[in-house]
């Protein structure tokens, strides 16, 4: 179901709207965010230079490092009095990326999430069980507000608590489950353990995202729960979930709500825009945001775009599903972790050498993270004592903790000839 007419607008109409909104956004960012004023001045772009959406390629990029450097609110375009909501996601170091929403931004988010759910086939008669985490993570509240906006019923179970999750699914006859793909599989397994046939659960659709997944994993989910699994994409820096979603009719790529978020794909090495169909890094520019406009944000997510018309009648450009990243971000049980966050903690600990490795496994259907760390030559204490110390400091830093921490002697972790270590071994 097309929720809003703009989803099927002609390309000319969209281009013209995007051009107007881009010009407004650049002028607004220039006026209200010193960071963007400096960046645009340095790039030699005056707001008046932006006349059409094609001019987007003249604009400088924004990166995750800019969020770190401008922590906490250097990228905000409004004062704190006009900020109505804050969320945060992991940064590359100990400090998260803080993202802000004005009243109008929250309306925008509700609108794109309602649109997304409608595209996934959710209607106002449905019961949506929302098992994305509530809190600073954008998944929970993003889905919550969007479901209410659509007029469907939301059950805010949040993440975890699997027994209660299953009770609710059965007793409230939830038709739709929103959660990460890995949790979806975990839930199916947990149902079986409790003697419940997961295929007999009342679900017809699961809306999965927040972490990459492969086609075989999607098939496994669809088989295990007898559902249609719809891929939803988004990121905190741009809005949260609701940047793009598959339509239930075709499920051939994710429609980007490009009247609000302008997508480009670039070569991650050169920064040059790539033609339609070629895979590269997704770059997004917000076209209507107030509290935190973003110009050409480098998402780090690898995908490609197609402007071909979709069978569903929507004209909104489609992106391929995201299976890889340009950087070392790892997503463990739906939570983002940069190895550099762990490294920062290690460097501060006297008895630890700056050598560590992270091993990621899939046990059953859940991610498992193991951390191996070398102690310093001079360290005279026990392994257990140091492991406990590392665990305690990491608990303060990360939202998801290693399932196992092992301390090993100097030189045990492999170095390459250049002395560099490979940090992350993803066995999933
Ligand atoms: O994960 C927003 C979200 C919540 C999307 C719930 C979908 C459902 P962040 O925590 O800021 O926001 O993480 C954003 O997660 O840059 C991708 O690397 C990854 N990601 C999000 N959705 C998908 C997806 C939310 N469908 C980062 N497929 C993004 C693959 C995804 N990766």
Short mmCIF file of C-alpha atoms and ligand atoms in Angstrom, two decimals:
data_model
loop_
_atom_site.label_atom_id
_atom_site.label_comp_id
_atom_site.label_asym_id
_atom_site.label_seq_id
_atom_site.Cartn_x
_atom_site.Cartn_y
_atom_site.Cartn_z
CA UNK A 1 0.00 0.00 0.00
CA UNK A 2 1.35 3.41 -0.96
CA UNK A 3 1.06 5.48 2.20
CA UNK A 4 1.84 8.86 0.70
CA UNK A 5 1.50 10.11 -2.91
CA UNK A 6 5.11 11.24 -3.04
CA UNK A 7 6.21 7.59 -3.05
CA UNK A 8 4.93 7.34 -6.64
CA UNK A 9 5.83 10.86 -7.84
CA UNK A 10 7.45 11.28 -11.25
CA UNK A 11 11.20 11.55 -11.34
CA UNK A 12 10.98 15.16 -12.54
CA UNK A 13 8.73 16.08 -9.67
CA UNK A 14 11.09 14.41 -7.21
CA UNK A 15 14.20 16.03 -8.71
CA UNK A 16 12.64 19.44 -8.48
CA UNK A 17 11.52 18.92 -4.88
CA UNK A 18 14.95 17.56 -3.93
CA UNK A 19 16.68 20.54 -5.56
CA UNK A 20 14.58 23.03 -3.61
CA UNK A 21 15.04 21.14 -0.37
CA UNK A 22 18.78 20.71 -0.89
CA UNK A 23 19.24 24.44 -1.46
CA UNK A 24 17.23 25.15 1.70
CA UNK A 25 19.18 22.60 3.73
CA UNK A 26 22.57 23.93 2.65
CA UNK A 27 21.56 27.53 3.38
CA UNK A 28 20.12 26.46 6.74
CA UNK A 29 23.21 24.46 7.72
CA UNK A 30 25.49 27.31 6.64
CA UNK A 31 23.51 29.75 8.73
CA UNK A 32 23.13 27.62 11.85
CA UNK A 33 26.05 25.20 12.15
CA UNK A 34 29.53 26.76 12.34
CA UNK A 35 31.01 23.36 11.42
CA UNK A 36 29.17 23.39 8.08
CA UNK A 37 29.87 27.07 7.46
CA UNK A 38 33.61 26.36 7.79
CA UNK A 39 33.43 23.19 5.71
CA UNK A 40 31.47 24.89 2.92
CA UNK A 41 33.77 27.91 2.95
CA UNK A 42 36.76 25.64 2.72
CA UNK A 43 35.19 23.76 -0.20
CA UNK A 44 34.49 27.11 -1.88
CA UNK A 45 30.74 26.50 -2.01
CA UNK A 46 28.34 29.32 -1.19
CA UNK A 47 24.74 28.35 -0.37
CA UNK A 48 23.57 30.28 -3.47
CA UNK A 49 25.64 27.98 -5.67
CA UNK A 50 23.23 25.13 -4.99
CA UNK A 51 20.57 25.36 -7.67
CA UNK A 52 19.64 21.77 -8.33
CA UNK A 53 20.12 18.38 -6.75
CA UNK A 54 23.01 17.68 -9.16
CA UNK A 55 25.02 20.26 -7.22
CA UNK A 56 25.15 17.91 -4.24
CA UNK A 57 28.47 16.53 -5.51
CA UNK A 58 30.09 19.93 -4.89
CA UNK A 59 29.41 19.67 -1.16
CA UNK A 60 31.98 18.40 1.34
CA UNK A 61 31.43 15.05 3.06
CA UNK A 62 30.50 14.61 6.70
CA UNK A 63 32.09 11.64 8.50
CA UNK A 64 31.76 9.72 11.72
CA UNK A 65 34.97 11.42 12.84
CA UNK A 66 33.16 14.76 12.54
CA UNK A 67 30.55 13.47 15.00
CA UNK A 68 33.40 12.51 17.35
CA UNK A 69 35.20 15.84 16.98
CA UNK A 70 32.00 17.86 17.41
CA UNK A 71 30.80 15.82 20.41
CA UNK A 72 28.31 16.33 21.93
CA UNK A 73 26.32 19.02 20.12
CA UNK A 74 28.64 20.80 17.66
CA UNK A 75 26.56 19.58 14.72
CA UNK A 76 23.23 20.72 16.15
CA UNK A 77 21.50 23.49 14.20
CA UNK A 78 19.15 24.48 17.04
CA UNK A 79 19.61 25.44 20.68
CA UNK A 80 18.89 22.93 23.43
CA UNK A 81 15.48 24.48 24.06
CA UNK A 82 14.37 23.33 20.60
CA UNK A 83 15.69 19.80 20.96
CA UNK A 84 12.88 17.43 21.91
CA UNK A 85 14.65 14.09 21.82
CA UNK A 86 18.19 12.74 22.00
CA UNK A 87 19.41 9.35 20.85
CA UNK A 88 22.96 8.05 20.62
CA UNK A 89 24.91 5.34 18.86
CA UNK A 90 28.42 4.01 19.31
CA UNK A 91 31.20 6.30 18.20
CA UNK A 92 34.64 5.24 17.10
CA UNK A 93 35.96 6.03 20.59
CA UNK A 94 34.49 6.04 24.09
CA UNK A 95 32.08 8.86 23.27
CA UNK A 96 28.91 8.01 21.36
CA UNK A 97 27.51 9.97 18.44
CA UNK A 98 24.76 12.14 19.85
CA UNK A 99 21.80 12.80 17.58
CA UNK A 100 19.05 15.35 18.18
CA UNK A 101 15.45 15.75 17.03
CA UNK A 102 13.21 18.81 17.06
CA UNK A 103 9.45 18.47 17.22
CA UNK A 104 9.28 18.59 13.41
CA UNK A 105 12.05 15.99 13.12
CA UNK A 106 10.03 13.60 15.29
CA UNK A 107 7.04 14.16 12.99
CA UNK A 108 9.25 13.45 9.99
CA UNK A 109 10.55 10.26 11.60
CA UNK A 110 7.01 9.07 12.41
CA UNK A 111 6.01 9.77 8.82
CA UNK A 112 8.88 7.82 7.22
CA UNK A 113 8.47 4.96 9.67
CA UNK A 114 4.71 4.78 9.04
CA UNK A 115 5.45 4.79 5.30
CA UNK A 116 8.03 2.07 5.79
CA UNK A 117 5.68 -0.16 7.76
CA UNK A 118 2.94 0.35 5.17
CA UNK A 119 5.39 -0.62 2.42
CA UNK A 120 6.17 -3.77 4.41
CA UNK A 121 2.48 -4.61 4.25
CA UNK A 122 1.57 -3.55 7.79
CA UNK A 123 -1.90 -2.04 8.16
CA UNK A 124 -3.76 -0.26 10.91
CA UNK A 125 -5.48 -3.51 11.84
CA UNK A 126 -2.20 -5.18 12.70
CA UNK A 127 -0.56 -5.81 16.04
CA UNK A 128 3.15 -4.99 15.90
CA UNK A 129 5.35 -6.49 18.58
CA UNK A 130 8.37 -4.27 18.82
CA UNK A 131 11.38 -6.20 20.07
CA UNK A 132 13.95 -3.57 19.11
CA UNK A 133 15.71 -2.14 22.16
CA UNK A 134 14.16 0.96 23.71
CA UNK A 135 16.48 3.65 25.03
CA UNK A 136 19.32 5.54 23.41
CA UNK A 137 19.26 3.04 20.52
CA UNK A 138 16.95 4.38 17.84
CA UNK A 139 15.31 1.06 16.96
CA UNK A 140 12.76 0.86 19.79
CA UNK A 141 11.29 4.34 19.78
CA UNK A 142 11.59 4.69 16.00
CA UNK A 143 9.38 1.65 15.41
CA UNK A 144 7.13 2.55 18.29
CA UNK A 145 6.27 6.02 17.02
CA UNK A 146 5.93 4.86 13.42
CA UNK A 147 3.52 2.08 14.36
CA UNK A 148 1.34 4.51 16.28
CA UNK A 149 1.45 6.99 13.42
CA UNK A 150 0.23 4.28 11.06
CA UNK A 151 -2.61 3.56 13.45
CA UNK A 152 -1.59 -0.03 14.17
CA UNK A 153 -1.27 -1.39 17.70
CA UNK A 154 2.25 -1.48 19.13
CA UNK A 155 3.36 -3.85 21.89
CA UNK A 156 6.56 -2.35 23.30
CA UNK A 157 8.26 -5.51 24.51
CA UNK A 158 11.72 -4.15 23.69
CA UNK A 159 14.76 -6.39 23.42
CA UNK A 160 15.28 -9.63 25.34
CA UNK A 161 13.03 -11.32 27.89
CA UNK A 162 12.29 -14.10 25.48
CA UNK A 163 9.74 -15.99 27.60
CA UNK A 164 7.53 -12.94 27.94
CA UNK A 165 8.11 -12.12 24.29
CA UNK A 166 6.68 -15.51 23.30
CA UNK A 167 3.75 -15.20 25.70
CA UNK A 168 2.86 -11.84 24.20
CA UNK A 169 3.17 -13.12 20.64
CA UNK A 170 0.72 -15.90 21.41
CA UNK A 171 -1.67 -14.17 23.76
CA UNK A 172 -1.95 -10.87 21.90
CA UNK A 173 -1.85 -12.57 18.50
CA UNK A 174 0.85 -10.28 17.13
CA UNK A 175 0.91 -10.31 13.32
CA UNK A 176 4.15 -8.43 12.93
CA UNK A 177 7.44 -8.74 14.78
CA UNK A 178 10.07 -6.02 14.56
CA UNK A 179 13.55 -7.11 15.67
CA UNK A 180 17.07 -7.84 14.47
CA UNK A 181 17.48 -10.85 12.18
CA UNK A 182 19.62 -12.68 14.72
CA UNK A 183 17.05 -12.19 17.47
CA UNK A 184 14.36 -13.44 15.13
CA UNK A 185 16.15 -16.75 14.73
CA UNK A 186 16.91 -16.92 18.41
CA UNK A 187 13.24 -16.46 19.20
CA UNK A 188 12.28 -19.28 16.83
CA UNK A 189 14.76 -21.55 18.57
CA UNK A 190 13.58 -20.49 22.03
CA UNK A 191 9.99 -21.24 21.01
CA UNK A 192 10.95 -24.76 20.02
CA UNK A 193 12.74 -25.29 23.32
CA UNK A 194 9.51 -24.39 25.08
CA UNK A 195 7.55 -26.87 23.01
CA UNK A 196 5.96 -24.19 20.82
CA UNK A 197 6.01 -24.73 17.05
CA UNK A 198 7.39 -21.38 15.80
CA UNK A 199 5.52 -21.81 12.52
CA UNK A 200 2.25 -21.90 14.46
CA UNK A 201 2.88 -18.47 16.01
CA UNK A 202 0.40 -15.86 14.70
CA UNK A 203 3.13 -13.87 12.91
CA UNK A 204 2.87 -13.13 9.20
CA UNK A 205 5.65 -10.54 8.77
CA UNK A 206 8.94 -9.76 10.47
CA UNK A 207 10.62 -6.41 9.87
CA UNK A 208 14.32 -7.02 10.28
CA UNK A 209 17.27 -4.65 10.23
CA UNK A 210 19.91 -2.88 12.33
CA UNK A 211 22.53 -5.45 11.32
CA UNK A 212 23.60 -7.13 8.09
CA UNK A 213 22.18 -10.48 7.08
CA UNK A 214 22.52 -12.73 4.07
CA UNK A 215 19.86 -14.24 1.80
CA UNK A 216 20.24 -17.72 3.33
CA UNK A 217 19.68 -16.22 6.77
CA UNK A 218 16.53 -14.50 5.56
CA UNK A 219 15.30 -17.80 4.12
CA UNK A 220 16.01 -19.52 7.40
CA UNK A 221 13.94 -16.91 9.24
CA UNK A 222 11.07 -17.20 6.76
CA UNK A 223 11.11 -20.97 7.04
CA UNK A 224 11.46 -21.11 10.80
CA UNK A 225 8.59 -18.72 11.52
CA UNK A 226 6.52 -19.14 8.35
CA UNK A 227 6.66 -15.40 7.68
CA UNK A 228 7.71 -12.85 5.10
CA UNK A 229 10.91 -11.15 6.25
CA UNK A 230 11.21 -7.51 5.16
CA UNK A 231 14.53 -5.67 5.28
CA UNK A 232 14.48 -2.19 6.88
CA UNK A 233 17.51 0.09 6.93
CA UNK A 234 18.51 3.26 8.70
CA UNK A 235 21.08 4.89 10.91
CA UNK A 236 21.00 7.25 13.85
CA UNK A 237 23.04 10.00 12.19
CA UNK A 238 20.43 10.38 9.44
CA UNK A 239 17.18 9.68 11.36
CA UNK A 240 17.18 6.11 12.70
CA UNK A 241 15.22 3.22 11.14
CA UNK A 242 13.05 4.36 8.22
CA UNK A 243 15.61 5.63 5.70
CA UNK A 244 14.65 2.78 3.37
CA UNK A 245 12.68 -0.45 3.29
CA UNK A 246 11.69 -3.23 0.92
CA UNK A 247 8.15 -3.22 -0.40
CA UNK A 248 6.25 -6.42 0.30
CA UNK A 249 5.06 -6.56 -3.33
CA UNK A 250 8.47 -6.93 -5.00
CA UNK A 251 11.14 -7.24 -2.29
CA UNK A 252 13.73 -6.25 -4.88
CA UNK A 253 15.80 -3.69 -3.03
CA UNK A 254 14.94 -1.08 -0.40
CA UNK A 255 13.03 2.07 -1.41
CA UNK A 256 14.86 5.11 -0.07
CA UNK A 257 12.51 7.88 1.03
CA UNK A 258 14.41 10.27 -1.18
CA UNK A 259 12.10 13.22 -0.70
CA UNK A 260 13.74 13.40 2.75
CA UNK A 261 17.11 11.62 2.37
CA UNK A 262 19.12 12.07 -0.80
CA UNK A 263 21.26 9.00 -1.57
CA UNK A 264 24.49 8.76 -3.55
CA UNK A 265 26.94 5.91 -3.95
CA UNK A 266 30.62 6.79 -4.07
CA UNK A 267 33.91 5.01 -4.51
CA UNK A 268 35.05 4.72 -0.88
CA UNK A 269 38.69 5.22 -1.86
CA UNK A 270 38.43 8.22 -4.17
CA UNK A 271 35.14 9.77 -3.00
CA UNK A 272 33.99 9.97 -6.64
CA UNK A 273 30.27 9.37 -7.31
CA UNK A 274 29.58 6.01 -8.95
CA UNK A 275 26.99 5.37 -11.67
CA UNK A 276 23.68 3.63 -11.06
CA UNK A 277 24.12 -0.08 -10.38
CA UNK A 278 27.73 0.06 -9.20
CA UNK A 279 28.51 -0.92 -5.66
CA UNK A 280 30.16 1.58 -3.36
CA UNK A 281 29.67 3.50 -0.13
CA UNK A 282 26.24 4.95 0.55
CA UNK A 283 26.26 8.69 1.22
CA UNK A 284 23.13 10.40 2.54
CA UNK A 285 22.09 14.04 2.72
CA UNK A 286 19.10 15.03 4.81
CA UNK A 287 16.69 17.31 2.94
CA UNK A 288 14.22 18.31 5.63
CA UNK A 289 15.86 17.91 9.02
CA UNK A 290 15.94 20.71 11.54
CA UNK A 291 17.94 19.84 14.68
CA UNK A 292 20.68 17.85 12.98
CA UNK A 293 20.94 18.41 9.23
CA UNK A 294 23.61 16.20 7.61
CA UNK A 295 25.35 16.96 4.35
CA UNK A 296 26.77 14.02 2.42
CA UNK A 297 27.17 11.73 5.41
CA UNK A 298 29.45 8.81 4.64
CA UNK A 299 27.51 5.90 6.09
CA UNK A 300 30.27 3.29 5.68
CA UNK A 301 27.61 0.93 4.29
CA UNK A 302 28.24 -0.72 0.92
CA UNK A 303 25.36 -0.86 -1.55
CA UNK A 304 24.25 0.18 -5.05
CA UNK A 305 21.24 2.12 -6.35
CA UNK A 306 18.69 1.45 -9.06
CA UNK A 307 16.27 4.00 -10.47
CA UNK A 308 14.30 1.42 -12.44
CA UNK A 309 10.62 1.50 -11.69
CA UNK A 310 9.47 -1.10 -9.23
CA UNK A 311 6.51 -3.43 -9.73
CA UNK A 312 4.88 -1.96 -6.66
CA UNK A 313 4.34 1.39 -8.38
CA UNK A 314 6.68 3.33 -6.09
CA UNK A 315 9.19 5.45 -7.96
CA UNK A 316 11.48 5.98 -4.96
CA UNK A 317 15.00 4.80 -5.82
CA UNK A 318 16.01 1.40 -4.46
CA UNK A 319 19.23 0.44 -2.71
CA UNK A 320 20.57 -3.07 -2.58
CA UNK A 321 20.56 -4.71 0.81
CA UNK A 322 23.63 -3.88 2.86
CA UNK A 323 25.95 -6.77 3.56
CA UNK A 324 29.27 -5.03 4.03
CA UNK A 325 30.98 -1.94 5.37
CA UNK A 326 33.95 0.17 4.39
CA UNK A 327 35.25 0.37 7.93
CA UNK A 328 35.79 -1.99 10.83
CA UNK A 329 32.42 -1.45 12.52
CA UNK A 330 31.14 -4.74 13.87
CA UNK A 331 27.56 -5.35 14.90
CA UNK A 332 27.13 -7.79 17.77
CA UNK A 333 23.59 -8.80 18.71
CA UNK A 334 22.38 -5.67 16.92
CA UNK A 335 24.70 -3.34 18.85
CA UNK A 336 27.39 -1.37 17.02
CA UNK A 337 30.97 -1.73 18.26
CA UNK A 338 34.10 -0.17 16.82
CA UNK A 339 37.30 -2.07 17.72
CA UNK A 340 38.81 1.34 18.44
CA UNK A 341 36.43 1.68 21.42
CA UNK A 342 38.03 -1.42 22.93
CA UNK A 343 41.50 -0.27 21.99
CA UNK A 344 41.04 3.03 23.75
CA UNK A 345 40.30 1.20 26.99
CA UNK A 346 43.26 -1.16 26.54
CA UNK A 347 45.70 1.67 26.01
CA UNK A 348 44.69 3.19 29.33
CA UNK A 349 45.32 -0.01 31.28
CA UNK A 350 48.93 -0.19 32.50
CA UNK A 351 49.30 -3.95 32.57
CA UNK A 352 47.93 -4.58 29.11
CA UNK A 353 49.93 -4.53 25.85
CA UNK A 354 48.26 -2.86 22.86
CA UNK A 355 47.58 -6.24 21.24
CA UNK A 356 44.17 -7.77 21.23
CA UNK A 357 41.89 -9.74 18.96
CA UNK A 358 38.15 -10.00 18.73
CA UNK A 359 36.60 -13.26 17.58
CA UNK A 360 32.97 -13.29 16.55
CA UNK A 361 30.99 -16.50 16.34
CA UNK A 362 27.38 -17.45 15.83
CA UNK A 363 26.34 -19.91 18.53
CA UNK A 364 22.94 -21.28 17.76
CA UNK A 365 21.41 -18.10 16.48
CA UNK A 366 23.10 -15.62 18.75
CA UNK A 367 26.32 -13.72 18.27
CA UNK A 368 29.17 -14.44 20.61
CA UNK A 369 32.13 -12.09 21.09
CA UNK A 370 35.43 -13.29 22.53
CA UNK A 371 38.22 -10.89 23.36
CA UNK A 372 41.84 -11.97 23.72
CA UNK A 373 44.31 -9.51 25.22
CA UNK A 374 48.04 -9.64 25.84
CA UNK A 375 49.45 -8.60 29.20
CA UNK A 376 52.63 -6.54 29.50
CA UNK A 377 55.94 -8.25 30.14
CA UNK A 378 56.21 -6.64 33.55
CA UNK A 379 52.79 -7.76 34.72
CA UNK A 380 53.12 -9.96 37.80
CA UNK A 381 49.48 -10.63 38.75
CA UNK A 382 47.13 -13.45 37.82
CA UNK A 383 45.21 -13.83 34.59
CA UNK A 384 41.90 -13.80 36.47
CA UNK A 385 42.64 -10.53 38.21
CA UNK A 386 43.48 -8.80 34.91
CA UNK A 387 40.51 -10.34 33.11
CA UNK A 388 38.20 -9.01 35.82
CA UNK A 389 39.76 -5.57 35.56
CA UNK A 390 39.32 -5.47 31.78
CA UNK A 391 35.72 -6.65 32.11
CA UNK A 392 34.92 -3.91 34.61
CA UNK A 393 36.27 -1.08 32.46
CA UNK A 394 34.67 -2.44 29.30
CA UNK A 395 31.31 -2.64 31.06
CA UNK A 396 31.47 1.12 31.46
CA UNK A 397 32.35 1.67 27.81
CA UNK A 398 30.48 -0.78 25.61
CA UNK A 399 26.79 -1.51 25.33
CA UNK A 400 27.53 -5.12 24.58
CA UNK A 401 30.19 -6.98 26.54
CA UNK A 402 32.47 -9.78 25.41
CA UNK A 403 31.10 -13.19 26.36
CA UNK A 404 34.61 -14.22 27.19
CA UNK A 405 37.81 -12.34 27.94
CA UNK A 406 41.09 -14.18 27.86
CA UNK A 407 44.45 -12.76 28.89
CA UNK A 408 47.49 -14.26 27.17
CA UNK A 409 51.26 -13.79 27.45
CA UNK A 410 53.39 -11.34 25.44
CA UNK A 411 53.79 -12.23 21.76
CA UNK A 412 50.96 -14.76 21.66
CA UNK A 413 48.73 -12.72 19.38
CA UNK A 414 49.85 -12.96 15.74
CA UNK A 415 51.57 -9.93 14.20
CA UNK A 416 52.01 -9.53 10.50
CA UNK A 417 55.43 -8.68 9.15
CA UNK A 418 54.70 -5.00 9.40
CA UNK A 419 53.95 -5.46 13.10
CA UNK A 420 50.28 -4.81 12.51
CA UNK A 421 47.71 -7.11 14.00
CA UNK A 422 44.43 -8.16 12.48
CA UNK A 423 41.94 -7.15 15.13
CA UNK A 424 38.67 -8.72 14.14
CA UNK A 425 38.06 -12.32 13.09
CA UNK A 426 34.46 -12.67 12.06
CA UNK A 427 33.62 -16.38 11.85
CA UNK A 428 29.85 -15.81 11.52
O1 LIG B 1 20.50 0.33 13.60
C1 LIG B 1 18.76 1.86 12.93
C2 LIG B 1 17.84 0.71 12.72
C3 LIG B 1 17.11 0.21 13.79
C4 LIG B 1 17.68 0.17 11.47
C5 LIG B 1 16.22 -0.83 13.62
C6 LIG B 1 16.78 -0.87 11.25
C7 LIG B 1 16.06 -1.37 12.32
P1 LIG B 1 22.36 2.56 14.30
O2 LIG B 1 22.39 1.88 15.61
O3 LIG B 1 22.82 3.96 14.21
O4 LIG B 1 20.90 2.58 13.72
O5 LIG B 1 23.21 1.65 13.30
C8 LIG B 1 23.28 1.99 11.93
O6 LIG B 1 23.48 -0.36 11.33
O7 LIG B 1 25.03 2.16 9.30
C9 LIG B 1 24.37 -0.22 9.15
O8 LIG B 1 25.75 -0.50 9.21
C10 LIG B 1 23.62 -1.10 10.12
N1 LIG B 1 22.28 -1.42 9.60
C11 LIG B 1 21.11 -0.84 9.89
N2 LIG B 1 20.10 -1.42 9.21
C12 LIG B 1 20.66 -2.40 8.44
C13 LIG B 1 20.16 -3.35 7.49
C14 LIG B 1 20.12 1.48 13.44
N3 LIG B 1 18.88 -3.46 7.20
C15 LIG B 1 24.08 0.94 11.17
N4 LIG B 1 21.07 -4.16 6.89
C16 LIG B 1 24.08 1.18 9.68
C17 LIG B 1 22.40 -4.09 7.17
C18 LIG B 1 22.06 -2.38 8.69
N5 LIG B 1 22.91 -3.21 8.05
#
